[in-house]
Tab-separated table of C-alpha atoms in Angstrom:
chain	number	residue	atom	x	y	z
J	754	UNK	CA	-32.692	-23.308	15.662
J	755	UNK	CA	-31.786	-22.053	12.319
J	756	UNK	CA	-32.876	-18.474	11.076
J	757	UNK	CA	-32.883	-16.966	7.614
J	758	UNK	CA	-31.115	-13.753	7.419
J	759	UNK	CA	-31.930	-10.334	5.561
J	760	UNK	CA	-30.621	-12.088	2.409
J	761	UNK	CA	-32.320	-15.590	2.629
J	762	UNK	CA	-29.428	-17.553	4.430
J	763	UNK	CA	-29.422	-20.137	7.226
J	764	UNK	CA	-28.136	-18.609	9.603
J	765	UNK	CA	-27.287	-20.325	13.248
J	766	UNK	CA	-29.103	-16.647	14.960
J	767	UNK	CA	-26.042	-16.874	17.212
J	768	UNK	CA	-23.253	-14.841	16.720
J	769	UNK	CA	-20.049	-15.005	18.028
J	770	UNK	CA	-17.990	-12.410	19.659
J	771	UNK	CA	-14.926	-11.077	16.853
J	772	UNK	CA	-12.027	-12.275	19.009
J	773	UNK	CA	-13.615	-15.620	18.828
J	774	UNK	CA	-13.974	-15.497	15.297
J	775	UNK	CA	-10.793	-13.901	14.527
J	776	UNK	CA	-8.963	-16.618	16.591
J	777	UNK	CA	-10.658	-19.459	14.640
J	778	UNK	CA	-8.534	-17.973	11.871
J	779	UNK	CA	-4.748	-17.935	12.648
J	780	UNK	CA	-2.553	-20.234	12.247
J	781	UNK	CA	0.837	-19.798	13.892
J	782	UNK	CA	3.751	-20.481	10.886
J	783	UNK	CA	6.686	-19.945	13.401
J	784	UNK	CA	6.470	-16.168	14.317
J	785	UNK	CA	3.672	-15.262	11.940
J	786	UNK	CA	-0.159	-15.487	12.881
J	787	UNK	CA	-1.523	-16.633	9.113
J	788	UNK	CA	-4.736	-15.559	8.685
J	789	UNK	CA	-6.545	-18.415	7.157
J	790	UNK	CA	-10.550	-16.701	6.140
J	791	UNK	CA	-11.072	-14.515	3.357
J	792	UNK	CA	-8.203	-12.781	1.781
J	793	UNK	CA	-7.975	-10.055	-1.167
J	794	UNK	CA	-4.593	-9.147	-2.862
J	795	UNK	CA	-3.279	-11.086	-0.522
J	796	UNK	CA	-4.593	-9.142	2.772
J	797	UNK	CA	-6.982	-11.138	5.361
J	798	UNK	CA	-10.579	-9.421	5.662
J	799	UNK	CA	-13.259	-10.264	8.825
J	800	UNK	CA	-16.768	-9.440	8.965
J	801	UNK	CA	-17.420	-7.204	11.738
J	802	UNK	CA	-20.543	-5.782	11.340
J	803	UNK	CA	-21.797	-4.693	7.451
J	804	UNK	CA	-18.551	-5.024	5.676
J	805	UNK	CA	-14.901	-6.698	5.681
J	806	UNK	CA	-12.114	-5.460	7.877
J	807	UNK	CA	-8.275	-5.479	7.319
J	808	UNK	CA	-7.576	-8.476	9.834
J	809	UNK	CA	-4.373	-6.820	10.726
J	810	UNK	CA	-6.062	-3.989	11.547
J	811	UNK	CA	-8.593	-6.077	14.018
J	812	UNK	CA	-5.493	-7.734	15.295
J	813	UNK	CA	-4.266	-4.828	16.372
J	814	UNK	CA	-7.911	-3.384	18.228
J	815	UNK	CA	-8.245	-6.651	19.512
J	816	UNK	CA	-4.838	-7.451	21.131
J	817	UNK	CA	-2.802	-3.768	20.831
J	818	UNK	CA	-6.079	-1.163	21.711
J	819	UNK	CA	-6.925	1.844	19.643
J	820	UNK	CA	-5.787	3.006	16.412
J	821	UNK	CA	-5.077	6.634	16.972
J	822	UNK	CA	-6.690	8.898	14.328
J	823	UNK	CA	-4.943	9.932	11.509
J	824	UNK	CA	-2.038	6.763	11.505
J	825	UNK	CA	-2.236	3.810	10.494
J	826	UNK	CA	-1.155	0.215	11.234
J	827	UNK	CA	2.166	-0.764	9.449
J	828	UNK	CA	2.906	-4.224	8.329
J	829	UNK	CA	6.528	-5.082	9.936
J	830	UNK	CA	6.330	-8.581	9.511
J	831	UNK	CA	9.762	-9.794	8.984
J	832	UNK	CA	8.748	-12.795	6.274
J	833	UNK	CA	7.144	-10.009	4.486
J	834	UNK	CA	3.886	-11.495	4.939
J	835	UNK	CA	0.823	-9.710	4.032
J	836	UNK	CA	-1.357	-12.099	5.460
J	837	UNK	CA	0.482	-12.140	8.996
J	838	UNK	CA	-1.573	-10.783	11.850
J	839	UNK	CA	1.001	-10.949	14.685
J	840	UNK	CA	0.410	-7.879	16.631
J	841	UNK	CA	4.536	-8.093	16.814
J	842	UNK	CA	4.469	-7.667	13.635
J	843	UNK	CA	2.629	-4.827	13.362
J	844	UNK	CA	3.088	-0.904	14.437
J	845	UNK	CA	1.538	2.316	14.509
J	846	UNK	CA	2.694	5.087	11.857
J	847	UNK	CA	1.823	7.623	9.407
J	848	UNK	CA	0.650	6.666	6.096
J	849	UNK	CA	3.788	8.405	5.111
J	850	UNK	CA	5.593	5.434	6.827
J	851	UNK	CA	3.434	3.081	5.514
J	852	UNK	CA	4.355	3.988	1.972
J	853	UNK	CA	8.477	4.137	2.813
J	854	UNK	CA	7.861	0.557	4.599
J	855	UNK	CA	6.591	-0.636	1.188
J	856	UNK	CA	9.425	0.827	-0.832
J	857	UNK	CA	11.586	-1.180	1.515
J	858	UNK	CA	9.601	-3.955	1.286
J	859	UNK	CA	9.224	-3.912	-2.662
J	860	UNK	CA	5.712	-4.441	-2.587
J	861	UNK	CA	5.188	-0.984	-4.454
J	862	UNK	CA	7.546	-0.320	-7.342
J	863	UNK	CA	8.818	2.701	-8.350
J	864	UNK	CA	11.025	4.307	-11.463
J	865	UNK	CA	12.204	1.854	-14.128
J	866	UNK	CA	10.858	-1.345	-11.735
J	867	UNK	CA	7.410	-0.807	-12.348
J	868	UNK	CA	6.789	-2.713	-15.804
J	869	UNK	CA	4.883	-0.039	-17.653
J	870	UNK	CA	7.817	2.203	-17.210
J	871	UNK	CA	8.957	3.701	-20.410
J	872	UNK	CA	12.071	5.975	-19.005
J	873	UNK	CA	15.035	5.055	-17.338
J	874	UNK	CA	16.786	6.713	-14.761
J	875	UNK	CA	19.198	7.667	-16.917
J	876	UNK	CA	16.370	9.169	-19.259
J	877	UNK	CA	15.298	11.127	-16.088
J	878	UNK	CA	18.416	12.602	-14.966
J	879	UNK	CA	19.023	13.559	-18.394
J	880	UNK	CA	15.807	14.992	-18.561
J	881	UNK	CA	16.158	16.700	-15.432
J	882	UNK	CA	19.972	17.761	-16.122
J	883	UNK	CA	19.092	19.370	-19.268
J	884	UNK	CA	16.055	21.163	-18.313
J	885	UNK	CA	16.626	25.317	-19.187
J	886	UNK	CA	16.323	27.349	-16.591
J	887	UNK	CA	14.739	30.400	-18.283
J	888	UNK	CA	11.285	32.031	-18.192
J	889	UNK	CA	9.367	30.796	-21.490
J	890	UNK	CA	11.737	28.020	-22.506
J	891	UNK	CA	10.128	25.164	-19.741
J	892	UNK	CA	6.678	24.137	-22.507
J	893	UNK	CA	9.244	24.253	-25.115
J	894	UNK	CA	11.621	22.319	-23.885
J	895	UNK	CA	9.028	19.574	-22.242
J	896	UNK	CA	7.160	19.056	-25.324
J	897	UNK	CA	10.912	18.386	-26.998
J	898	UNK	CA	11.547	15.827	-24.200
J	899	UNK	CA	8.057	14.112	-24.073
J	900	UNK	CA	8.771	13.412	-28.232
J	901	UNK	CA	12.314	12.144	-27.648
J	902	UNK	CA	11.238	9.818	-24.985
J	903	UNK	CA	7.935	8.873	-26.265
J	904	UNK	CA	5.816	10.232	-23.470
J	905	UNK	CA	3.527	13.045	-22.677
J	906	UNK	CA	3.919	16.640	-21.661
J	907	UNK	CA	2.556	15.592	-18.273
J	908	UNK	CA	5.118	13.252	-17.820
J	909	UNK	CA	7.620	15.632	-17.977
J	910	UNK	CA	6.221	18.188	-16.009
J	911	UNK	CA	5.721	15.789	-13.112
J	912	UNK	CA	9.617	15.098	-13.228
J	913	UNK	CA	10.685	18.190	-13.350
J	914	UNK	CA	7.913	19.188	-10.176
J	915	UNK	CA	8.395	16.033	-8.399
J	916	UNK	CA	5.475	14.775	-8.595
J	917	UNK	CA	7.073	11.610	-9.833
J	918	UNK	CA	10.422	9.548	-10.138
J	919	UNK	CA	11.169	11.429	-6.581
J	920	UNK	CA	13.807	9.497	-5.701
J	921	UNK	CA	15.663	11.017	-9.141
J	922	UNK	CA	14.101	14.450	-8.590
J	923	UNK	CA	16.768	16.110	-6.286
J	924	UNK	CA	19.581	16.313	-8.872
C-alpha cells in the first residue's frame, strides 16, 4: 500500500536493499559497468540513506569491502569513463594518486592547458630563470614580473614557491 514520505511523496514503504538498487543501474558496455541513475559532472550518485553517494565508491563497499581511512578509491577505468563502476576498474590510493591519475588522464588541466591561463611555460621558466637571488630584491622583482605578464603579485610568488605551475617549478 502506498505511503507518503517526510516530504509528501508516494512512496511504495518498501525499500530495497542498496546492492539491489545499485544493480538495477549498470549496464555492462564491454568491460565497463555504466551507471545508468543520477549522474553529476559526469559521476553516478545513489541514495543510501539522507544523501547521494559516489556510485563508484558503493561499487567498491559493495563488491571490493572497506575503504580504508584516509585513501580513496581511484578511477582506473581504461575508456576513461567517469561513469564506470567496474570494481576492476577501480583501486585504492591516496588522494595524492588520485590527483596524478587525473593528470594522466587529462581530466584536470594544468599550466598553459587550462583556458584561463595567461602565462606560458616559457613565461614561467623565464620568470623563474630570472628571479634574483638576493635578500630585498624578491617584491621588487615580482611586482616587475606580475606587470610584464599581466598578472598579480600572487601569481608570481606562487611560481617562484611552488605553489603553482609545479611541473615548471624545479628549474
Amino acid at each position: 500500500m502506498p505511503q507518503i514520505d517526510s516530504k509528501g511523496r508516494f512512496t511504495s514503504g518498501e525499500t530495497k536493499p542498496l546492492k539491489e538498487r545499485f544493480d538495477e543501474k549498470i549496464s555492462f558496455e564491454g568491460d565497463c559497468w555504466v551507471w545508468t541513475g543520477y549522474k553529476n559532472r559526469g559521476y553516478g550518485y545513489i541514495h543510501n540513506g539522507s544523501r547521494p553517494h559516489p556510485a563508484y565508491r558503493v561499487a567498491w563497499e559493495l563488491y571490493r569491502g572497506t575503504i580504508p581511512e584516509g585513501l580513496v578509491v581511484r578511477h582506473r577505468c581504461p575508456q576513461r569513463r567517469k561513469d564506470c563502476c567496474n570494481p576492476d576498474h577501480l583501486k585504492i590510493g591516496t588522494q595524492k594518486q588520485n590527483m596524478e591519475d587525473a593528470i594522466e588522464d587529462g581530466t584536470i588541466l594544468r599550466g598553459e592547458e587550462r583556458h584561463l591561463s595567461k602565462l606560458t611555460e616559457s613565461d614561467v621558466e623565464d620568470i623563474l630563470l630570472g628571479f634574483p637571488h638576493l635578500k630585498g630584491y624578491n617584491y621588487q622583482y615580482m611586482r616587475e614580473k606580475a606587470s610584464q605578464y599581466g598578472v598579480s603579485v600572487n601569481t608570481i610568488a606562487d611560481i617562484f614557491y611552488g605553489r603553482s605551475w609545479k611541473h615548471i617549478s624545479g628549474l
